[in-house]
Every structure is written in C-alpha cells, then in structure tokens.
PDB file with one MODEL, atoms N, CA, C and O in Angstrom:
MODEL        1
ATOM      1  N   UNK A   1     147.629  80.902  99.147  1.00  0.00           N
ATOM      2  CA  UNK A   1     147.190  81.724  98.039  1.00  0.00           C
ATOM      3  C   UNK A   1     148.242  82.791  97.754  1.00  0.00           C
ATOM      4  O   UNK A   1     148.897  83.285  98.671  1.00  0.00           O
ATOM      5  N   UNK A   2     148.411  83.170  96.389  1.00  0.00           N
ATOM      6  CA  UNK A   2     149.219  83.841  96.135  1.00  0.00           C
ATOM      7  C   UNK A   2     148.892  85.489  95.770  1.00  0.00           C
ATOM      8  O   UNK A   2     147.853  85.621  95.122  1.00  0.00           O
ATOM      9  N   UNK A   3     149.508  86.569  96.039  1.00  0.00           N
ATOM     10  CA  UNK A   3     149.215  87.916  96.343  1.00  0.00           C
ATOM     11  C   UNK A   3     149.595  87.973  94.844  1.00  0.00           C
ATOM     12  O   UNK A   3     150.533  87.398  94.293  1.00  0.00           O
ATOM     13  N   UNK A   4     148.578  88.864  94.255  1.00  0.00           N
ATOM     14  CA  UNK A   4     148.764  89.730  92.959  1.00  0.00           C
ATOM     15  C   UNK A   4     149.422  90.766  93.243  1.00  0.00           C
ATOM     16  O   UNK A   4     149.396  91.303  94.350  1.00  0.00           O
ATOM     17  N   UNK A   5     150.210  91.230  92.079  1.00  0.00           N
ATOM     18  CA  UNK A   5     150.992  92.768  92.107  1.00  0.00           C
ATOM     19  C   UNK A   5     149.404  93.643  91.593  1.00  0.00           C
ATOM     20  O   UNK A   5     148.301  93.279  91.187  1.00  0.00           O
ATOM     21  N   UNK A   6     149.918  94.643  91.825  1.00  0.00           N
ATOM     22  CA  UNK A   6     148.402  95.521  91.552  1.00  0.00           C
ATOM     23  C   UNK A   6     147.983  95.475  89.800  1.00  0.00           C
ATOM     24  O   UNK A   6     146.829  95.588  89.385  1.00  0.00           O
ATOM     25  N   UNK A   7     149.018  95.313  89.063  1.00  0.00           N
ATOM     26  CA  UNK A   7     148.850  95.475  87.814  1.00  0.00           C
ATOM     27  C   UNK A   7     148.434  93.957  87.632  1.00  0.00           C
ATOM     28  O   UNK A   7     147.883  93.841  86.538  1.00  0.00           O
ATOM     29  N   UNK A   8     148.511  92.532  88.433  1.00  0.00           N
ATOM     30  CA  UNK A   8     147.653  91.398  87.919  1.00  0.00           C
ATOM     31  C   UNK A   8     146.305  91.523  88.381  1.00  0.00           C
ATOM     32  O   UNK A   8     145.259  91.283  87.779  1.00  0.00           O
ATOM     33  N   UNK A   9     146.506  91.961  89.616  1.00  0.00           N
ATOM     34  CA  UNK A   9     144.492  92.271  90.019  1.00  0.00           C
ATOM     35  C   UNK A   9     143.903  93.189  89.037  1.00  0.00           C
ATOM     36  O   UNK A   9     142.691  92.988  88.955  1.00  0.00           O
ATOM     37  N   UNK A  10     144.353  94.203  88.199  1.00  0.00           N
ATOM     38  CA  UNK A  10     144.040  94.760  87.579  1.00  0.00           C
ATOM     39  C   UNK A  10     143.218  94.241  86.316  1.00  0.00           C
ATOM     40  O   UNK A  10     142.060  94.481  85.977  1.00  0.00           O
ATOM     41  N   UNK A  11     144.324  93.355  85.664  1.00  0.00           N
ATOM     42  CA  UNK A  11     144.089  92.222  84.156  1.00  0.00           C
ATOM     43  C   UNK A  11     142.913  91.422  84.788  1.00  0.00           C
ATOM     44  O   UNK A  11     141.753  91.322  84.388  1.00  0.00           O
ATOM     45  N   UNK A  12     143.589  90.811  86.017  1.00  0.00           N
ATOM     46  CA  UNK A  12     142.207  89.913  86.385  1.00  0.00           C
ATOM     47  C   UNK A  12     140.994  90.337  86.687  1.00  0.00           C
ATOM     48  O   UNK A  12     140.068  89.706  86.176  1.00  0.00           O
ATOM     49  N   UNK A  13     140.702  91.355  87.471  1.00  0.00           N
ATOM     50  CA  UNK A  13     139.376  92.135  87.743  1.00  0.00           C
ATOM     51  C   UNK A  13     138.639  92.622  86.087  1.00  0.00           C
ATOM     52  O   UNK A  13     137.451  92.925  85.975  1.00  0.00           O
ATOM     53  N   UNK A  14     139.664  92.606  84.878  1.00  0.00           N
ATOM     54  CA  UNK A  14     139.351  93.020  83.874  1.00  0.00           C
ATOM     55  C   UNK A  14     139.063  92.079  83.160  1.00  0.00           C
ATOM     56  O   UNK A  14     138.330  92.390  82.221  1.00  0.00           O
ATOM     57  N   UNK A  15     139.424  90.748  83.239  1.00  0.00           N
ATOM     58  CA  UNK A  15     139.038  89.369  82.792  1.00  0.00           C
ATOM     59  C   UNK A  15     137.605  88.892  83.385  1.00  0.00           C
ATOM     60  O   UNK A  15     136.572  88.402  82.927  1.00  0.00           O
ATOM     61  N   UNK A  16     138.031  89.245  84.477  1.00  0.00           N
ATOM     62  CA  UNK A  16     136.624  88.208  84.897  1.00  0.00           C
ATOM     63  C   UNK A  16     135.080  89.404  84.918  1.00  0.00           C
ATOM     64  O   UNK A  16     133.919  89.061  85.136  1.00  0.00           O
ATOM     65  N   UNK A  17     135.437  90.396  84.707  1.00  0.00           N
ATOM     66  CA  UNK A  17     134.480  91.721  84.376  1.00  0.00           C
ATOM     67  C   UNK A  17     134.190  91.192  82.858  1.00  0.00           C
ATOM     68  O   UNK A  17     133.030  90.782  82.883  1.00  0.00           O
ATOM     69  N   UNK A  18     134.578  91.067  81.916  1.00  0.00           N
ATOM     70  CA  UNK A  18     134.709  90.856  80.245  1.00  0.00           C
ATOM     71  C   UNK A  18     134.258  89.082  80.574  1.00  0.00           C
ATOM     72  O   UNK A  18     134.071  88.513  79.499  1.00  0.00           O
ATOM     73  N   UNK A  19     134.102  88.350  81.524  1.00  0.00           N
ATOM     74  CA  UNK A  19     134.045  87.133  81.527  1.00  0.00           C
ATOM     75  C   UNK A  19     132.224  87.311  81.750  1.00  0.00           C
ATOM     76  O   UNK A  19     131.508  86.911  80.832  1.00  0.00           O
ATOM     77  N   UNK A  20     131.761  87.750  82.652  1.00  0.00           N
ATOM     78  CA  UNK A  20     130.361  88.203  83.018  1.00  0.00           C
ATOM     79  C   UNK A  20     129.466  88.678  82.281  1.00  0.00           C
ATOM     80  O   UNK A  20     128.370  88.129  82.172  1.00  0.00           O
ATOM     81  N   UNK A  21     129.933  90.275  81.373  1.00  0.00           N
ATOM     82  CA  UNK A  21     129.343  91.169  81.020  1.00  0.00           C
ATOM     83  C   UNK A  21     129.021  90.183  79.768  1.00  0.00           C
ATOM     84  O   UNK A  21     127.861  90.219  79.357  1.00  0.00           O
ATOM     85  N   UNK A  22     130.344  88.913  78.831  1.00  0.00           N
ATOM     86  CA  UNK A  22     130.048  88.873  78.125  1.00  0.00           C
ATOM     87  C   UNK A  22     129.134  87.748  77.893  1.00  0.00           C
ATOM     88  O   UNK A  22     128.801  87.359  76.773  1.00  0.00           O
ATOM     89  N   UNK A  23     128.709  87.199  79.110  1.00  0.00           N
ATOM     90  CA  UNK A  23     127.959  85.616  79.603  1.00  0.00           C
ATOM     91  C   UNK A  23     126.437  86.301  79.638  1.00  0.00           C
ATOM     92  O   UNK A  23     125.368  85.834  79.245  1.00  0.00           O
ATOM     93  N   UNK A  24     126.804  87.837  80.379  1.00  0.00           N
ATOM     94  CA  UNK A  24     125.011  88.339  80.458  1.00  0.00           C
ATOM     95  C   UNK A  24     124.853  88.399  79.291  1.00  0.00           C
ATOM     96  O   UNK A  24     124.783  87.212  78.970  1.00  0.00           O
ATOM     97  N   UNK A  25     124.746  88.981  78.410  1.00  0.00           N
ATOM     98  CA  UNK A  25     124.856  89.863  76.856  1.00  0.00           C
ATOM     99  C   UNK A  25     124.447  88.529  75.954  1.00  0.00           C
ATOM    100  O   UNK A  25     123.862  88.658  74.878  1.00  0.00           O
ATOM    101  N   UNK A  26     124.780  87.359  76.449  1.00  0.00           N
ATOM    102  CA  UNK A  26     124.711  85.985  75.127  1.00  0.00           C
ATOM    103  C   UNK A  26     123.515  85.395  76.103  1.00  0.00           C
ATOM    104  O   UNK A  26     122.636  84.807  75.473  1.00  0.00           O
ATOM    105  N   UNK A  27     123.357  85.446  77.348  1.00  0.00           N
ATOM    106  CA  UNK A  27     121.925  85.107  77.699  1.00  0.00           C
ATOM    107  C   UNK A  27     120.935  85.699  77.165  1.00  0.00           C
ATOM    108  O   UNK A  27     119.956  85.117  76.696  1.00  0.00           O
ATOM    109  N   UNK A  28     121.146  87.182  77.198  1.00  0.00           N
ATOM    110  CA  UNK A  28     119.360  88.145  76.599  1.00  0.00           C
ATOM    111  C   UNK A  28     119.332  87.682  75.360  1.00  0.00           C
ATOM    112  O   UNK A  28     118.421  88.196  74.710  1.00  0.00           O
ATOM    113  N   UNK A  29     120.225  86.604  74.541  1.00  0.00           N
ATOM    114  CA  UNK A  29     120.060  86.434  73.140  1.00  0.00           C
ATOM    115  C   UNK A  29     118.646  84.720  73.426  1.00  0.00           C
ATOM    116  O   UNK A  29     118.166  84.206  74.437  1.00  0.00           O
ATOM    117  N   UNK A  30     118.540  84.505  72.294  1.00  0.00           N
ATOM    118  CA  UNK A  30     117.375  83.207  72.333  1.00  0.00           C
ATOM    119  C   UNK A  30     118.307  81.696  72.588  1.00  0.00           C
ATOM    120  O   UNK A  30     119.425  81.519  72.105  1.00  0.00           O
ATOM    121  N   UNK A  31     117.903  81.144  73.059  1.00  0.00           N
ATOM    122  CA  UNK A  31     119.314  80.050  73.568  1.00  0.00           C
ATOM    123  C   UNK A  31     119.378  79.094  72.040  1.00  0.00           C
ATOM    124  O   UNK A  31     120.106  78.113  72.191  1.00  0.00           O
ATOM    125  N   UNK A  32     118.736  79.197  70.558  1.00  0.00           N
ATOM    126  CA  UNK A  32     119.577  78.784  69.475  1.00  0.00           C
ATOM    127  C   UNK A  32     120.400  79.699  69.361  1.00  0.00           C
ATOM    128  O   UNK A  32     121.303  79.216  68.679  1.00  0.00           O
ATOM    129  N   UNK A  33     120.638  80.678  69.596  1.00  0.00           N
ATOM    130  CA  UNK A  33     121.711  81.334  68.702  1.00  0.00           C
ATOM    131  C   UNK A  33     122.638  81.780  69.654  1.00  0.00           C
ATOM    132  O   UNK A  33     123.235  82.814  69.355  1.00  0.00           O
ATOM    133  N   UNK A  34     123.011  81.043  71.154  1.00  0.00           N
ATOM    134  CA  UNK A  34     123.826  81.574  72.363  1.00  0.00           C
ATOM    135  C   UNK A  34     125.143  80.696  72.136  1.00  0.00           C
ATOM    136  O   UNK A  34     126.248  81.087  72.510  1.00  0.00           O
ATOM    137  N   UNK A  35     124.911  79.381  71.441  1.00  0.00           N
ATOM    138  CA  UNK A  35     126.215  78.171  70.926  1.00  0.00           C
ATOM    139  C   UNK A  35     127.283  78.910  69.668  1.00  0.00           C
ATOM    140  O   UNK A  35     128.377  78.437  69.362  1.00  0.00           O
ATOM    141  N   UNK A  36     126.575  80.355  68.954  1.00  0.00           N
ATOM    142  CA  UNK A  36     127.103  80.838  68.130  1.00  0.00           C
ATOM    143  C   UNK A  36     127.608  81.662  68.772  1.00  0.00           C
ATOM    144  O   UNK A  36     128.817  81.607  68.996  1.00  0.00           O
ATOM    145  N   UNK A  37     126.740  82.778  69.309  1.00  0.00           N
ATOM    146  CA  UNK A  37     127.415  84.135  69.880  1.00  0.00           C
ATOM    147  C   UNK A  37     128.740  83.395  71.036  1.00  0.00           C
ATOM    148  O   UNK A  37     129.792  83.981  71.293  1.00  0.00           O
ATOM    149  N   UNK A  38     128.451  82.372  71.450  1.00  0.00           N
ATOM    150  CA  UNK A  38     129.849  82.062  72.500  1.00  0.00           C
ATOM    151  C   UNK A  38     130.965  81.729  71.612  1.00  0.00           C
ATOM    152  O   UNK A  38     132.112  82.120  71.829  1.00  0.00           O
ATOM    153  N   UNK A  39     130.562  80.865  70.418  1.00  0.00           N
ATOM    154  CA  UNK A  39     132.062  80.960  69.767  1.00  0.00           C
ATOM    155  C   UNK A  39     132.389  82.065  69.216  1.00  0.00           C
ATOM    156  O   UNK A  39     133.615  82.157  69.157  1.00  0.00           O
ATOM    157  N   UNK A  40     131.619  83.337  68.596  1.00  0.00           N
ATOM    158  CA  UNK A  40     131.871  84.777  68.221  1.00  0.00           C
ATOM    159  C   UNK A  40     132.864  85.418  69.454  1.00  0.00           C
ATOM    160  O   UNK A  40     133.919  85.934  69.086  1.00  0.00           O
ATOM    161  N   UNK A  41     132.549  85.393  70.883  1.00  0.00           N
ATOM    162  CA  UNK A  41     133.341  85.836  72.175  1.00  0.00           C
ATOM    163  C   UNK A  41     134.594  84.785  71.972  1.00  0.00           C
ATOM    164  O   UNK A  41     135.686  85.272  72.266  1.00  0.00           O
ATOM    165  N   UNK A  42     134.604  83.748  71.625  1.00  0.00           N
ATOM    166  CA  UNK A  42     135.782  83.048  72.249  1.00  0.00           C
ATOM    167  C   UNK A  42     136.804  83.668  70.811  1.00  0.00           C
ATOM    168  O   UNK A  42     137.952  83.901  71.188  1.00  0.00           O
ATOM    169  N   UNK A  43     136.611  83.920  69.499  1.00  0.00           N
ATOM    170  CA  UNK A  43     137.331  84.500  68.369  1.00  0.00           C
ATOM    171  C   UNK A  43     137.125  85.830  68.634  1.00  0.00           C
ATOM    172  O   UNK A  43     138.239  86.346  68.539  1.00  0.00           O
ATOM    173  N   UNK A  44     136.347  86.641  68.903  1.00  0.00           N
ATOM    174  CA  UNK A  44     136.769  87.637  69.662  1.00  0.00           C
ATOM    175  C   UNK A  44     138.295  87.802  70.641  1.00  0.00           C
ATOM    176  O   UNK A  44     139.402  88.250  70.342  1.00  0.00           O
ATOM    177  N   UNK A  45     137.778  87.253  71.827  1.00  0.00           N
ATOM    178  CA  UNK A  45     138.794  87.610  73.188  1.00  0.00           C
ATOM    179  C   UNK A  45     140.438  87.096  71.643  1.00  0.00           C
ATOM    180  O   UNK A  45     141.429  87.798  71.441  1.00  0.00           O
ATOM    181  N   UNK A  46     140.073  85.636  70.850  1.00  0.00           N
ATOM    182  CA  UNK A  46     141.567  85.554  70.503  1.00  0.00           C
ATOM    183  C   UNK A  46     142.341  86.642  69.876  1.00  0.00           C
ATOM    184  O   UNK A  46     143.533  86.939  69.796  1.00  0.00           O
ATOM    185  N   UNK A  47     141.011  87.216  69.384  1.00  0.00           N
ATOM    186  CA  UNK A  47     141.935  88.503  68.238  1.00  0.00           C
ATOM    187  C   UNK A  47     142.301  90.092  68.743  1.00  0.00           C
ATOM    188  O   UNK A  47     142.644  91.098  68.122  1.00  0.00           O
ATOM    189  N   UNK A  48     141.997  89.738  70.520  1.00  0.00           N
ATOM    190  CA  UNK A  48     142.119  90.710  71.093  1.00  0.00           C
ATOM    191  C   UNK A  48     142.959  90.528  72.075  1.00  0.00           C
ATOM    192  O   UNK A  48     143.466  91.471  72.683  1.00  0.00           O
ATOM    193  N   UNK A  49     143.181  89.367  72.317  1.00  0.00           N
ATOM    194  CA  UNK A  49     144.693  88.433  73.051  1.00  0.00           C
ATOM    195  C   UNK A  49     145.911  88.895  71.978  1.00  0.00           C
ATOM    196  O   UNK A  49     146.896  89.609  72.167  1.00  0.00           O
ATOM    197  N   UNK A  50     145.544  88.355  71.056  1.00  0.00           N
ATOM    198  CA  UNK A  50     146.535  88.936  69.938  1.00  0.00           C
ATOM    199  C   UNK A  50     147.202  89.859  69.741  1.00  0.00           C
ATOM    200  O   UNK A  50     148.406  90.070  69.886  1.00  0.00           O
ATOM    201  N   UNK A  51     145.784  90.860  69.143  1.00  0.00           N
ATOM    202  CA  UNK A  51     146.516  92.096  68.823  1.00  0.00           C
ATOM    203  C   UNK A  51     147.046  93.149  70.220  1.00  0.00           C
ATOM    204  O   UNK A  51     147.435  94.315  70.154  1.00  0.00           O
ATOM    205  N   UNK A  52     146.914  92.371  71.313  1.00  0.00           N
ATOM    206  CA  UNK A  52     148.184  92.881  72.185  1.00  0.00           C
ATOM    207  C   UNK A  52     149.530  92.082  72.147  1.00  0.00           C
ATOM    208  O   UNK A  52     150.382  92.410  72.974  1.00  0.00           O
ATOM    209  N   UNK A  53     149.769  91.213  71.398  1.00  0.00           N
ATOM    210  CA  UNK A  53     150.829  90.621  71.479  1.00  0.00           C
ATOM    211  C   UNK A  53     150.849  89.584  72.565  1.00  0.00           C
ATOM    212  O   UNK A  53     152.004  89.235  72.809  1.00  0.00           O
ATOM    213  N   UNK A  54     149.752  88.853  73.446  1.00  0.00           N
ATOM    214  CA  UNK A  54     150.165  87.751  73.827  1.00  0.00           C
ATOM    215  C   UNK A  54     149.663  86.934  73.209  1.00  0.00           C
ATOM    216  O   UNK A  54     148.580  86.988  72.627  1.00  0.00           O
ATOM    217  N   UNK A  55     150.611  85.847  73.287  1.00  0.00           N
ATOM    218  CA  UNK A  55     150.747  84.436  72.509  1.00  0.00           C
ATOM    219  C   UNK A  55     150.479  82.973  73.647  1.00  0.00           C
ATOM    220  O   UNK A  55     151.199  82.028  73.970  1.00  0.00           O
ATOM    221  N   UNK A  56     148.888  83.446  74.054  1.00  0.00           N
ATOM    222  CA  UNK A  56     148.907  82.618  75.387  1.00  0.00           C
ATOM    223  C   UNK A  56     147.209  81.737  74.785  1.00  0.00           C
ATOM    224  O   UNK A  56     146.238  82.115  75.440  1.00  0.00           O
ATOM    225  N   UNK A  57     146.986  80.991  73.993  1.00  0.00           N
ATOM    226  CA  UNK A  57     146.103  80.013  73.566  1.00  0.00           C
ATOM    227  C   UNK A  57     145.129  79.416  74.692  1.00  0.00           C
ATOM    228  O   UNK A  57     143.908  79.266  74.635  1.00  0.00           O
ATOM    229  N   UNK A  58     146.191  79.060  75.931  1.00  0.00           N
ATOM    230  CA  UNK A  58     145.143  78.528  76.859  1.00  0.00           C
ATOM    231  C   UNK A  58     144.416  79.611  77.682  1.00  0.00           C
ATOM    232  O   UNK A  58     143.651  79.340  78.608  1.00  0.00           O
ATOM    233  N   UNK A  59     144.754  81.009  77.223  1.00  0.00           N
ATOM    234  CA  UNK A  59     144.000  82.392  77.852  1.00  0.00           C
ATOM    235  C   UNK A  59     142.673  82.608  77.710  1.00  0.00           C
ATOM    236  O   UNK A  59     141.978  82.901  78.683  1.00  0.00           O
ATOM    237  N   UNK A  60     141.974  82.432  75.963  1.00  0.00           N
ATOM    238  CA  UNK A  60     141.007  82.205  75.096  1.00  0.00           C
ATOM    239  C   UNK A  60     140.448  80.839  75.859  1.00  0.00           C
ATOM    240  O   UNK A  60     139.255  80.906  76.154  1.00  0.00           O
ATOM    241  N   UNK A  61     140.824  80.162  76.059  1.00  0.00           N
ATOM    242  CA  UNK A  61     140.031  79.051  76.541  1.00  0.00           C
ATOM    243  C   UNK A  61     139.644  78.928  78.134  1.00  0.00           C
ATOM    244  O   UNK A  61     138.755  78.192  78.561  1.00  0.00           O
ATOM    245  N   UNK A  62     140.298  79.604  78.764  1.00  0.00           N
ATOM    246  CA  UNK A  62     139.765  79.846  80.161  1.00  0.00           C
ATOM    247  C   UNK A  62     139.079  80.727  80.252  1.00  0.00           C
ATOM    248  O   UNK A  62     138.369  80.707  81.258  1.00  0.00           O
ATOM    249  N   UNK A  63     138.941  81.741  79.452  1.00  0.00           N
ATOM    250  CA  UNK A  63     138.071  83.068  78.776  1.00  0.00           C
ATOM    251  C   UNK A  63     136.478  82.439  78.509  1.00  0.00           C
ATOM    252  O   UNK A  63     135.428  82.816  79.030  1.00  0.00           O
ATOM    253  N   UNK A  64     136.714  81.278  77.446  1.00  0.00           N
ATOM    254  CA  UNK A  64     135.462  80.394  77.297  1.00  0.00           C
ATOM    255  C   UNK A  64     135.091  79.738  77.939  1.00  0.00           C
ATOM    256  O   UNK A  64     133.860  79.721  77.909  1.00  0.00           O
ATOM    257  N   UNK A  65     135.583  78.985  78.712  1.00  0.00           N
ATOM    258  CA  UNK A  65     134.956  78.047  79.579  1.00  0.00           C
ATOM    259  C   UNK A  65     134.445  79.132  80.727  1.00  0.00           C
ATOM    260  O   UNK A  65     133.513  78.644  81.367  1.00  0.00           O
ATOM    261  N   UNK A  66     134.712  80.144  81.058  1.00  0.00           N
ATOM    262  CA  UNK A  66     134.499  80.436  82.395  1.00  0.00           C
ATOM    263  C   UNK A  66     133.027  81.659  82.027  1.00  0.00           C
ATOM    264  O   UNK A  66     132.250  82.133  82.856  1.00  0.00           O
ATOM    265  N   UNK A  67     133.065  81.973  79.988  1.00  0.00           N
ATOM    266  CA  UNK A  67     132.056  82.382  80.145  1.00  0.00           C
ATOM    267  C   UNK A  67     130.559  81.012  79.562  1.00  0.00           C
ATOM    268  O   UNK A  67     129.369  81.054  79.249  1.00  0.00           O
ATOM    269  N   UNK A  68     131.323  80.289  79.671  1.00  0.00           N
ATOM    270  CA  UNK A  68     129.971  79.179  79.292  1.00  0.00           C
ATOM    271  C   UNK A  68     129.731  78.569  80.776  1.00  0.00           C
ATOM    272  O   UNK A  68     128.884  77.681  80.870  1.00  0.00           O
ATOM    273  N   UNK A  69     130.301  78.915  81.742  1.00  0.00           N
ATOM    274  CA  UNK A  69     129.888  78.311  82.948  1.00  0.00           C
ATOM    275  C   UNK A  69     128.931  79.118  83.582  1.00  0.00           C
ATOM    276  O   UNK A  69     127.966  78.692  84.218  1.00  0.00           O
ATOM    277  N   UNK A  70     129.312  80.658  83.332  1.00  0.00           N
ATOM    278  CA  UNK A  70     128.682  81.378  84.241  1.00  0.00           C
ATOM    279  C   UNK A  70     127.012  81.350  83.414  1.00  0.00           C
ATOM    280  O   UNK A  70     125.931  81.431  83.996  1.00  0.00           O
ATOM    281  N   UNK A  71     127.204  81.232  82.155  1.00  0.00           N
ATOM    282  CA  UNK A  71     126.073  81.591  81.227  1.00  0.00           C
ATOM    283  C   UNK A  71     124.895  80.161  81.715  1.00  0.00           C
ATOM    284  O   UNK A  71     123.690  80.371  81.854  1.00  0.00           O
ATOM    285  N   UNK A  72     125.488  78.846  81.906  1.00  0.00           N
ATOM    286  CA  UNK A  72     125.005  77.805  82.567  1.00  0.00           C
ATOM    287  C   UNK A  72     124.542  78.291  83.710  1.00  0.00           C
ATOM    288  O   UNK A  72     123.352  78.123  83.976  1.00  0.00           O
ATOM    289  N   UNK A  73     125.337  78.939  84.542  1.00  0.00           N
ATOM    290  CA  UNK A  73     124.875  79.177  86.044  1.00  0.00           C
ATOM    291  C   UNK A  73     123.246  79.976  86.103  1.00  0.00           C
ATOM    292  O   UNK A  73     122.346  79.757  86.914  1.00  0.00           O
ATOM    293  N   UNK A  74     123.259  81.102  84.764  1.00  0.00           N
ATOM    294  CA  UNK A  74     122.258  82.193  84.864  1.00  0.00           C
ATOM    295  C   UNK A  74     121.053  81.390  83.937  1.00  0.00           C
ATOM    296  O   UNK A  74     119.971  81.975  83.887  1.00  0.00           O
ATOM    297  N   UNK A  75     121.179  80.022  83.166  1.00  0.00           N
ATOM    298  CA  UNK A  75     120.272  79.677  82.518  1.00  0.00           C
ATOM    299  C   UNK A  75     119.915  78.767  83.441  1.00  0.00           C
ATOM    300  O   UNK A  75     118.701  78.901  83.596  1.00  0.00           O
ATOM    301  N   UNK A  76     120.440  77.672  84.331  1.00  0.00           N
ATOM    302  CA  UNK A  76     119.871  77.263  85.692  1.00  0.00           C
ATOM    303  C   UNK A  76     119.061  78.192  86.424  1.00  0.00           C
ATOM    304  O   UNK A  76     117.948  77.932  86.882  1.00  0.00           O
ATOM    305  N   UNK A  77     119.629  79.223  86.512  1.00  0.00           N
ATOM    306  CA  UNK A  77     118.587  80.457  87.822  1.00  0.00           C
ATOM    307  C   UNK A  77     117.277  80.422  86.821  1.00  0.00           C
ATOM    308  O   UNK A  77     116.210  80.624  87.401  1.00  0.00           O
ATOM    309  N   UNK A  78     117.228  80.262  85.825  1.00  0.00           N
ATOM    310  CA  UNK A  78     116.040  80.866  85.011  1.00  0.00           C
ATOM    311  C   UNK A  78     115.874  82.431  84.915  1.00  0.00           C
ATOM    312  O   UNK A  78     114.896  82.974  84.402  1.00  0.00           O
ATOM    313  N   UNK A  79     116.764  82.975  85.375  1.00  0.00           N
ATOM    314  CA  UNK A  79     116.884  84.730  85.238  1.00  0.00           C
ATOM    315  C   UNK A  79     117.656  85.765  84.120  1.00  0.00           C
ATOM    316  O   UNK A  79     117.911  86.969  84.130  1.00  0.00           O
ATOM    317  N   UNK A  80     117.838  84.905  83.367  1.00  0.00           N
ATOM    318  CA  UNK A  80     118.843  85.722  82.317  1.00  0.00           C
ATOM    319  C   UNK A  80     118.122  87.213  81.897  1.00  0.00           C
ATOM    320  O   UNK A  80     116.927  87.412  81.679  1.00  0.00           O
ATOM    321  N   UNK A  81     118.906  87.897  81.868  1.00  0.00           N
ATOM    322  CA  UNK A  81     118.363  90.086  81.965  1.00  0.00           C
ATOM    323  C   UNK A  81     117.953  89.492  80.763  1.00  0.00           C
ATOM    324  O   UNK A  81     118.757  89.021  79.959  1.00  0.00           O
ATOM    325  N   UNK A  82     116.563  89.493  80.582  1.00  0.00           N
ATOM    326  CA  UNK A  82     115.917  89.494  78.748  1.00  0.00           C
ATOM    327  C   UNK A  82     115.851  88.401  78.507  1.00  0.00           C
ATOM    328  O   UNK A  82     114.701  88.132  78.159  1.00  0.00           O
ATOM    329  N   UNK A  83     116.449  87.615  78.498  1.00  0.00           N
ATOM    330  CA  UNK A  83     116.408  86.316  77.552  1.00  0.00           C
ATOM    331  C   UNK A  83     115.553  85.314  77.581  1.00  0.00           C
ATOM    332  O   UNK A  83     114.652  85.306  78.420  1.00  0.00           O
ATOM    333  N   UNK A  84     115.691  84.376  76.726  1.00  0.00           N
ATOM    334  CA  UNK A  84     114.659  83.080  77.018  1.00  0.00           C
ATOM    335  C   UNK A  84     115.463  81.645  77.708  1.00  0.00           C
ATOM    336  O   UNK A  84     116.009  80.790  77.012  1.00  0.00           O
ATOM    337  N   UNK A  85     115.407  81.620  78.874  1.00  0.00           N
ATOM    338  CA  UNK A  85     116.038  80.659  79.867  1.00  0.00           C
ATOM    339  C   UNK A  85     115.052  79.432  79.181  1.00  0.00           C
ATOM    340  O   UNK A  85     115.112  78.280  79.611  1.00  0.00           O
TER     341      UNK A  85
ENDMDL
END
C-alpha cells in the first residue's frame, strides 16, 4: 500500500466525506426521485472538478459510482436518516 503525502489524505478524506454526506442526503429523498438527484451530484462534483481546473473525467465517475454504492449499501440496511428504503 502506498503512503499519501498529507495534502492527498487530505483531498481523499474530502472525497470520500462529499462521497457519504452526498449518498445520505439522496437517501432521505423518496427512491423515484434518488436516479435524478444522483445524476444532479454526479454534474455537480463535474462542475466543481472543473471549476478547479482539473481535467480528470474518470474523477466524476468514481465520485458516482462510489456514491451509488454506498446509497445501495444504506437502502439494503433499510435505514436511510428519513427516507423511504
């Protein structure tokens, strides 16, 4: 395994924080309208990949997949904070 410099644990602890918060937040929604709000996050994170200037496409998509997994994980538990599992 490879050691992060403090400034990648940083991005990453900040990715996968923004990966969670934004998987809880689309659960408390009703699960028709969670296939929308996830593509709203995935054009989100791009236009915010962007307007820092990286030009990294497969960033947005590990961004999405990792918040449609976790959002799977919390609609399996049947526990989503609010929502209708």
């Amino acid at each position: 395994m490879r050691v992060m410099t403090p400034d990648q644990k940083a991005a990453y602890e900040a990715l996968t924080g923004l990966v969670h918060r934004t998987a809880m937040k689309i659960a408390e929604l009703p699960k028709d309208q969670r296939g929308a709000a996830l593509q709203l996050a995935s054009n989100s994170i791009a236009r915010g990949i962007a307007n820092l200037g990286i030009a990294e496409p497969k960033l947005v998509e590990v961004c999405a997949d990792g918040i449609a997994a976790v959002l799977r994980e919390i609609e399996a538990s049947g526990k989503p904070s609010g929502g209708h599992a």
